[in-house]
mmCIF file of C-alpha atoms in Angstrom:
data_model
loop_
_atom_site.group_PDB
_atom_site.id
_atom_site.type_symbol
_atom_site.label_atom_id
_atom_site.label_comp_id
_atom_site.label_asym_id
_atom_site.label_seq_id
_atom_site.Cartn_x
_atom_site.Cartn_y
_atom_site.Cartn_z
ATOM 1 C CA MET S 375 -23.731 -0.966 7.858
ATOM 2 C CA ALA S 376 -21.351 -3.493 6.290
ATOM 3 C CA THR S 377 -17.722 -3.848 7.315
ATOM 4 C CA GLU S 378 -15.224 -3.515 4.493
ATOM 5 C CA LEU S 379 -11.825 -5.225 4.664
ATOM 6 C CA VAL S 380 -9.007 -3.260 3.030
ATOM 7 C CA LEU S 381 -5.642 -4.849 2.294
ATOM 8 C CA VAL S 382 -2.771 -2.364 1.877
ATOM 9 C CA ILE S 383 0.465 -3.677 0.353
ATOM 10 C CA SER S 384 3.600 -2.262 -1.204
ATOM 11 C CA ASP S 385 7.009 -3.140 -2.563
ATOM 12 C CA ILE S 386 6.391 -6.731 -3.620
ATOM 13 C CA LEU S 387 9.212 -6.792 -6.171
ATOM 14 C CA VAL S 388 8.856 -10.444 -7.217
ATOM 15 C CA PRO S 389 11.301 -11.630 -8.591
ATOM 16 C CA ILE S 390 13.458 -8.468 -8.629
ATOM 17 C CA LYS S 391 14.331 -8.429 -4.916
ATOM 18 C CA SER S 392 12.435 -11.437 -3.571
ATOM 19 C CA PRO S 393 11.641 -14.843 -5.113
ATOM 20 C CA SER S 394 8.029 -14.910 -3.883
ATOM 21 C CA ILE S 395 5.425 -13.758 -1.383
ATOM 22 C CA ASN S 396 5.544 -15.673 1.896
ATOM 23 C CA GLU S 397 3.309 -18.764 1.634
ATOM 24 C CA GLN S 398 1.795 -18.059 5.082
ATOM 25 C CA PHE S 399 0.634 -14.663 3.809
ATOM 26 C CA LYS S 400 -0.685 -16.177 0.583
ATOM 27 C CA SER S 401 -2.635 -18.825 2.517
ATOM 28 C CA ILE S 402 -4.672 -16.188 4.382
ATOM 29 C CA LEU S 403 -5.079 -13.783 1.444
ATOM 30 C CA LEU S 404 -7.823 -15.579 -0.435
ATOM 31 C CA PRO S 405 -9.866 -14.279 -3.396
ATOM 32 C CA ASN S 406 -13.063 -12.381 -2.516
ATOM 33 C CA LYS S 407 -12.306 -12.191 1.227
ATOM 34 C CA ILE S 408 -10.841 -8.693 0.831
ATOM 35 C CA THR S 409 -13.273 -5.919 -0.173
ATOM 36 C CA HIS S 410 -10.595 -3.479 -1.395
ATOM 37 C CA LEU S 411 -6.945 -3.999 -2.286
ATOM 38 C CA LEU S 412 -4.741 -0.914 -2.306
ATOM 39 C CA CYS S 413 -1.277 -1.493 -3.774
ATOM 40 C CA LEU S 414 1.363 1.213 -3.437
ATOM 41 C CA GLY S 415 3.473 0.020 -6.339
ATOM 42 C CA ASN S 416 6.543 -2.029 -7.140
ATOM 43 C CA ILE S 417 4.579 -5.140 -8.012
ATOM 44 C CA GLY S 418 7.323 -6.967 -9.900
ATOM 45 C CA ASN S 419 6.092 -9.472 -12.452
ATOM 46 C CA GLN S 420 2.863 -10.096 -14.374
ATOM 47 C CA GLU S 421 2.044 -13.250 -12.387
ATOM 48 C CA THR S 422 2.016 -11.249 -9.143
ATOM 49 C CA LEU S 423 -0.192 -8.585 -10.751
ATOM 50 C CA TYR S 424 -2.738 -11.246 -11.805
ATOM 51 C CA TRP S 425 -2.723 -12.748 -8.297
ATOM 52 C CA LEU S 426 -3.390 -9.311 -6.781
ATOM 53 C CA GLN S 427 -6.172 -8.525 -9.245
ATOM 54 C CA ASN S 428 -7.907 -11.787 -8.306
ATOM 55 C CA LEU S 429 -7.832 -11.081 -4.565
ATOM 56 C CA SER S 430 -10.407 -8.290 -4.746
ATOM 57 C CA GLN S 431 -12.895 -6.928 -7.233
ATOM 58 C CA ASP S 432 -11.887 -3.421 -6.125
ATOM 59 C CA PHE S 433 -8.152 -3.209 -6.916
ATOM 60 C CA HIS S 434 -6.287 0.117 -6.901
ATOM 61 C CA VAL S 435 -2.596 0.666 -7.616
ATOM 62 C CA VAL S 436 -0.164 3.574 -7.917
ATOM 63 C CA LYS S 437 3.152 3.596 -9.719
ATOM 64 C CA GLY S 438 6.304 2.609 -7.849
ATOM 65 C CA ASP S 439 9.850 3.432 -8.872
ATOM 66 C CA TYR S 440 10.291 -0.079 -10.361
ATOM 67 C CA ASP S 441 6.948 0.006 -12.239
ATOM 68 C CA ILE S 442 8.485 1.702 -15.291
ATOM 69 C CA TYR S 443 6.366 -0.048 -17.942
ATOM 70 C CA LYS S 444 2.969 0.492 -16.324
ATOM 71 C CA ASN S 445 0.581 3.379 -16.901
ATOM 72 C CA TYR S 446 -0.372 3.692 -13.241
ATOM 73 C CA GLN S 447 -1.036 7.077 -11.664
ATOM 74 C CA GLU S 448 1.609 8.571 -9.344
ATOM 75 C CA LYS S 449 -1.063 9.668 -6.833
ATOM 76 C CA LYS S 450 -4.594 8.480 -6.278
ATOM 77 C CA CYS S 451 -7.438 8.990 -3.813
ATOM 78 C CA VAL S 452 -10.244 6.497 -3.098
ATOM 79 C CA GLN S 453 -13.182 6.645 -0.725
ATOM 80 C CA ILE S 454 -13.940 3.711 1.564
ATOM 81 C CA GLY S 455 -16.673 4.175 4.121
ATOM 82 C CA SER S 456 -16.438 7.802 5.200
ATOM 83 C CA PHE S 457 -12.663 7.922 4.683
ATOM 84 C CA HIS S 458 -10.829 9.594 1.804
ATOM 85 C CA ILE S 459 -7.672 7.515 1.381
ATOM 86 C CA GLY S 460 -4.723 8.896 -0.575
ATOM 87 C CA MET S 461 -2.171 6.615 -2.187
ATOM 88 C CA ILE S 462 1.413 7.231 -3.318
ATOM 89 C CA HIS S 463 4.406 4.938 -3.599
ATOM 90 C CA GLY S 464 6.722 7.212 -1.661
ATOM 91 C CA HIS S 465 9.795 7.353 -3.906
ATOM 92 C CA GLN S 466 8.770 10.956 -4.634
ATOM 93 C CA ILE S 467 9.411 11.956 -0.999
ATOM 94 C CA LEU S 468 12.807 13.461 -0.255
ATOM 95 C CA PRO S 469 14.166 12.753 2.194
ATOM 96 C CA PRO S 470 12.335 9.383 2.297
ATOM 97 C CA GLY S 471 9.447 9.361 4.772
ATOM 98 C CA ASP S 472 9.677 13.103 5.504
ATOM 99 C CA MET S 473 6.484 13.994 7.405
ATOM 100 C CA GLU S 474 6.395 17.588 6.130
ATOM 101 C CA VAL S 475 6.418 16.441 2.501
ATOM 102 C CA LEU S 476 3.905 13.677 3.271
ATOM 103 C CA SER S 477 1.675 16.278 4.948
ATOM 104 C CA ASP S 478 1.904 18.466 1.828
ATOM 105 C CA ILE S 479 0.729 15.539 -0.316
ATOM 106 C CA GLN S 480 -2.033 14.726 2.188
ATOM 107 C CA ARG S 481 -3.307 18.302 1.903
ATOM 108 C CA GLU S 482 -2.988 18.255 -1.910
ATOM 109 C CA LEU S 483 -5.072 15.059 -2.100
ATOM 110 C CA ASP S 484 -7.408 16.320 0.642
ATOM 111 C CA CYS S 485 -7.428 12.887 2.260
ATOM 112 C CA ASP S 486 -8.022 11.658 5.808
ATOM 113 C CA VAL S 487 -5.463 8.860 5.443
ATOM 114 C CA LEU S 488 -2.305 8.898 3.318
ATOM 115 C CA LEU S 489 -0.779 5.560 2.361
ATOM 116 C CA SER S 490 2.837 5.437 1.215
ATOM 117 C CA GLY S 491 5.446 2.726 0.749
ATOM 118 C CA PHE S 492 9.046 2.751 -0.470
ATOM 119 C CA SER S 493 10.791 2.466 2.923
ATOM 120 C CA TYR S 494 10.066 -1.293 3.245
ATOM 121 C CA LYS S 495 9.256 -0.669 6.909
ATOM 122 C CA TYR S 496 5.703 -0.550 8.218
ATOM 123 C CA GLY S 497 4.630 2.360 10.346
ATOM 124 C CA ILE S 498 1.670 4.456 11.430
ATOM 125 C CA ASP S 499 1.889 8.156 12.258
ATOM 126 C CA ILE S 500 -0.637 10.857 13.117
ATOM 127 C CA LYS S 501 -0.061 14.501 12.276
ATOM 128 C CA ASP S 502 -2.654 17.283 12.442
ATOM 129 C CA ASN S 503 -5.397 14.684 13.031
ATOM 130 C CA LYS S 504 -4.496 12.902 9.773
ATOM 131 C CA LEU S 505 -3.326 9.303 9.549
ATOM 132 C CA PHE S 506 -0.165 8.276 7.681
ATOM 133 C CA ILE S 507 0.324 4.553 7.041
ATOM 134 C CA ASN S 508 3.186 2.625 5.484
ATOM 135 C CA PRO S 509 2.487 -1.119 5.042
ATOM 136 C CA GLY S 510 6.168 -1.995 4.602
ATOM 137 C CA SER S 511 7.064 -4.698 2.073
ATOM 138 C CA ILE S 512 4.895 -7.809 1.822
ATOM 139 C CA THR S 513 7.962 -9.806 0.690
ATOM 140 C CA GLY S 514 10.487 -8.098 2.941
ATOM 141 C CA GLY S 515 12.455 -7.400 -0.245
ATOM 142 C CA LEU S 516 15.796 -5.909 0.602
ATOM 143 C CA SER S 517 16.016 -2.154 0.590
ATOM 144 C CA PRO S 518 19.118 -0.030 0.164
ATOM 145 C CA LEU S 519 17.806 1.894 3.206
ATOM 146 C CA MET S 520 17.680 -1.135 5.531
ATOM 147 C CA GLU S 521 19.709 -4.303 6.056
ATOM 148 C CA ASP S 522 16.923 -6.465 7.509
ATOM 149 C CA CYS S 523 13.353 -6.057 6.275
ATOM 150 C CA VAL S 524 10.504 -7.953 7.927
ATOM 151 C CA PRO S 525 7.635 -8.890 5.559
ATOM 152 C CA SER S 526 4.483 -6.946 6.427
ATOM 153 C CA PHE S 527 1.180 -5.609 5.173
ATOM 154 C CA ILE S 528 -1.697 -3.623 6.665
ATOM 155 C CA LEU S 529 -5.275 -4.825 6.969
ATOM 156 C CA MET S 530 -7.950 -2.251 7.753
ATOM 157 C CA SER S 531 -11.497 -2.958 8.812
ATOM 158 C CA ILE S 532 -13.756 -0.024 7.940
ATOM 159 C CA THR S 533 -17.368 0.334 9.031
ATOM 160 C CA GLY S 534 -18.748 3.764 8.119
ATOM 161 C CA ASP S 535 -16.647 6.280 10.062
ATOM 162 C CA GLU S 536 -14.767 3.704 12.159
ATOM 163 C CA MET S 537 -11.439 2.143 11.188
ATOM 164 C CA VAL S 538 -9.473 -0.617 12.882
ATOM 165 C CA ILE S 539 -5.920 -1.246 11.678
ATOM 166 C CA TYR S 540 -4.128 -4.593 11.912
#
C-alpha cells in the first residue's frame, strides 16, 4: 500500500498580510512531492494560487473570508486512504475555534478529520474519537486575534488506515 503525503495549509494572504511565503518552506515544498494539497482558504494573489496548483496534481481548496472573488465551496470533504477529511476555512465558527460548533460541522460532513484555519495558530484536538486540525498560517500573516503568529503548516503521511502528522 502506497504512502500518500498530504500538505495542509491555510491563511496565506500574500500580499494582503504578508509579502511572501517563507523561502525555507518554499524550498522543501517542491512540485510532485506532495500527493494531495488541501488549502483552507485565504490564498491572496493569483501567483500564489498558481504556485499551489503546481505543487500537487490533487489540489483542493475551500473559501476563506478574504477569497471574495473565488467560486470555492465553503465546506468540502475528500477521501485519502481510509480517512474522510472535511475542510472549512473557519471564519464561519463563532466564537472562533469553538469545539462544539466544529463538532457540529464534523458530524454534518460525516468526516473522521476536520481541517479548519482562520485562527492563524496551529493546533490538533481530539473530541469523540474525531481529529480536529488547524495548520495555522503558512506565512504567519498577522491576525487580529493574535499579536505574534508563527508560520506553520501540517504535513500528513497516510498509508491506508494509518496517519502520521508532522
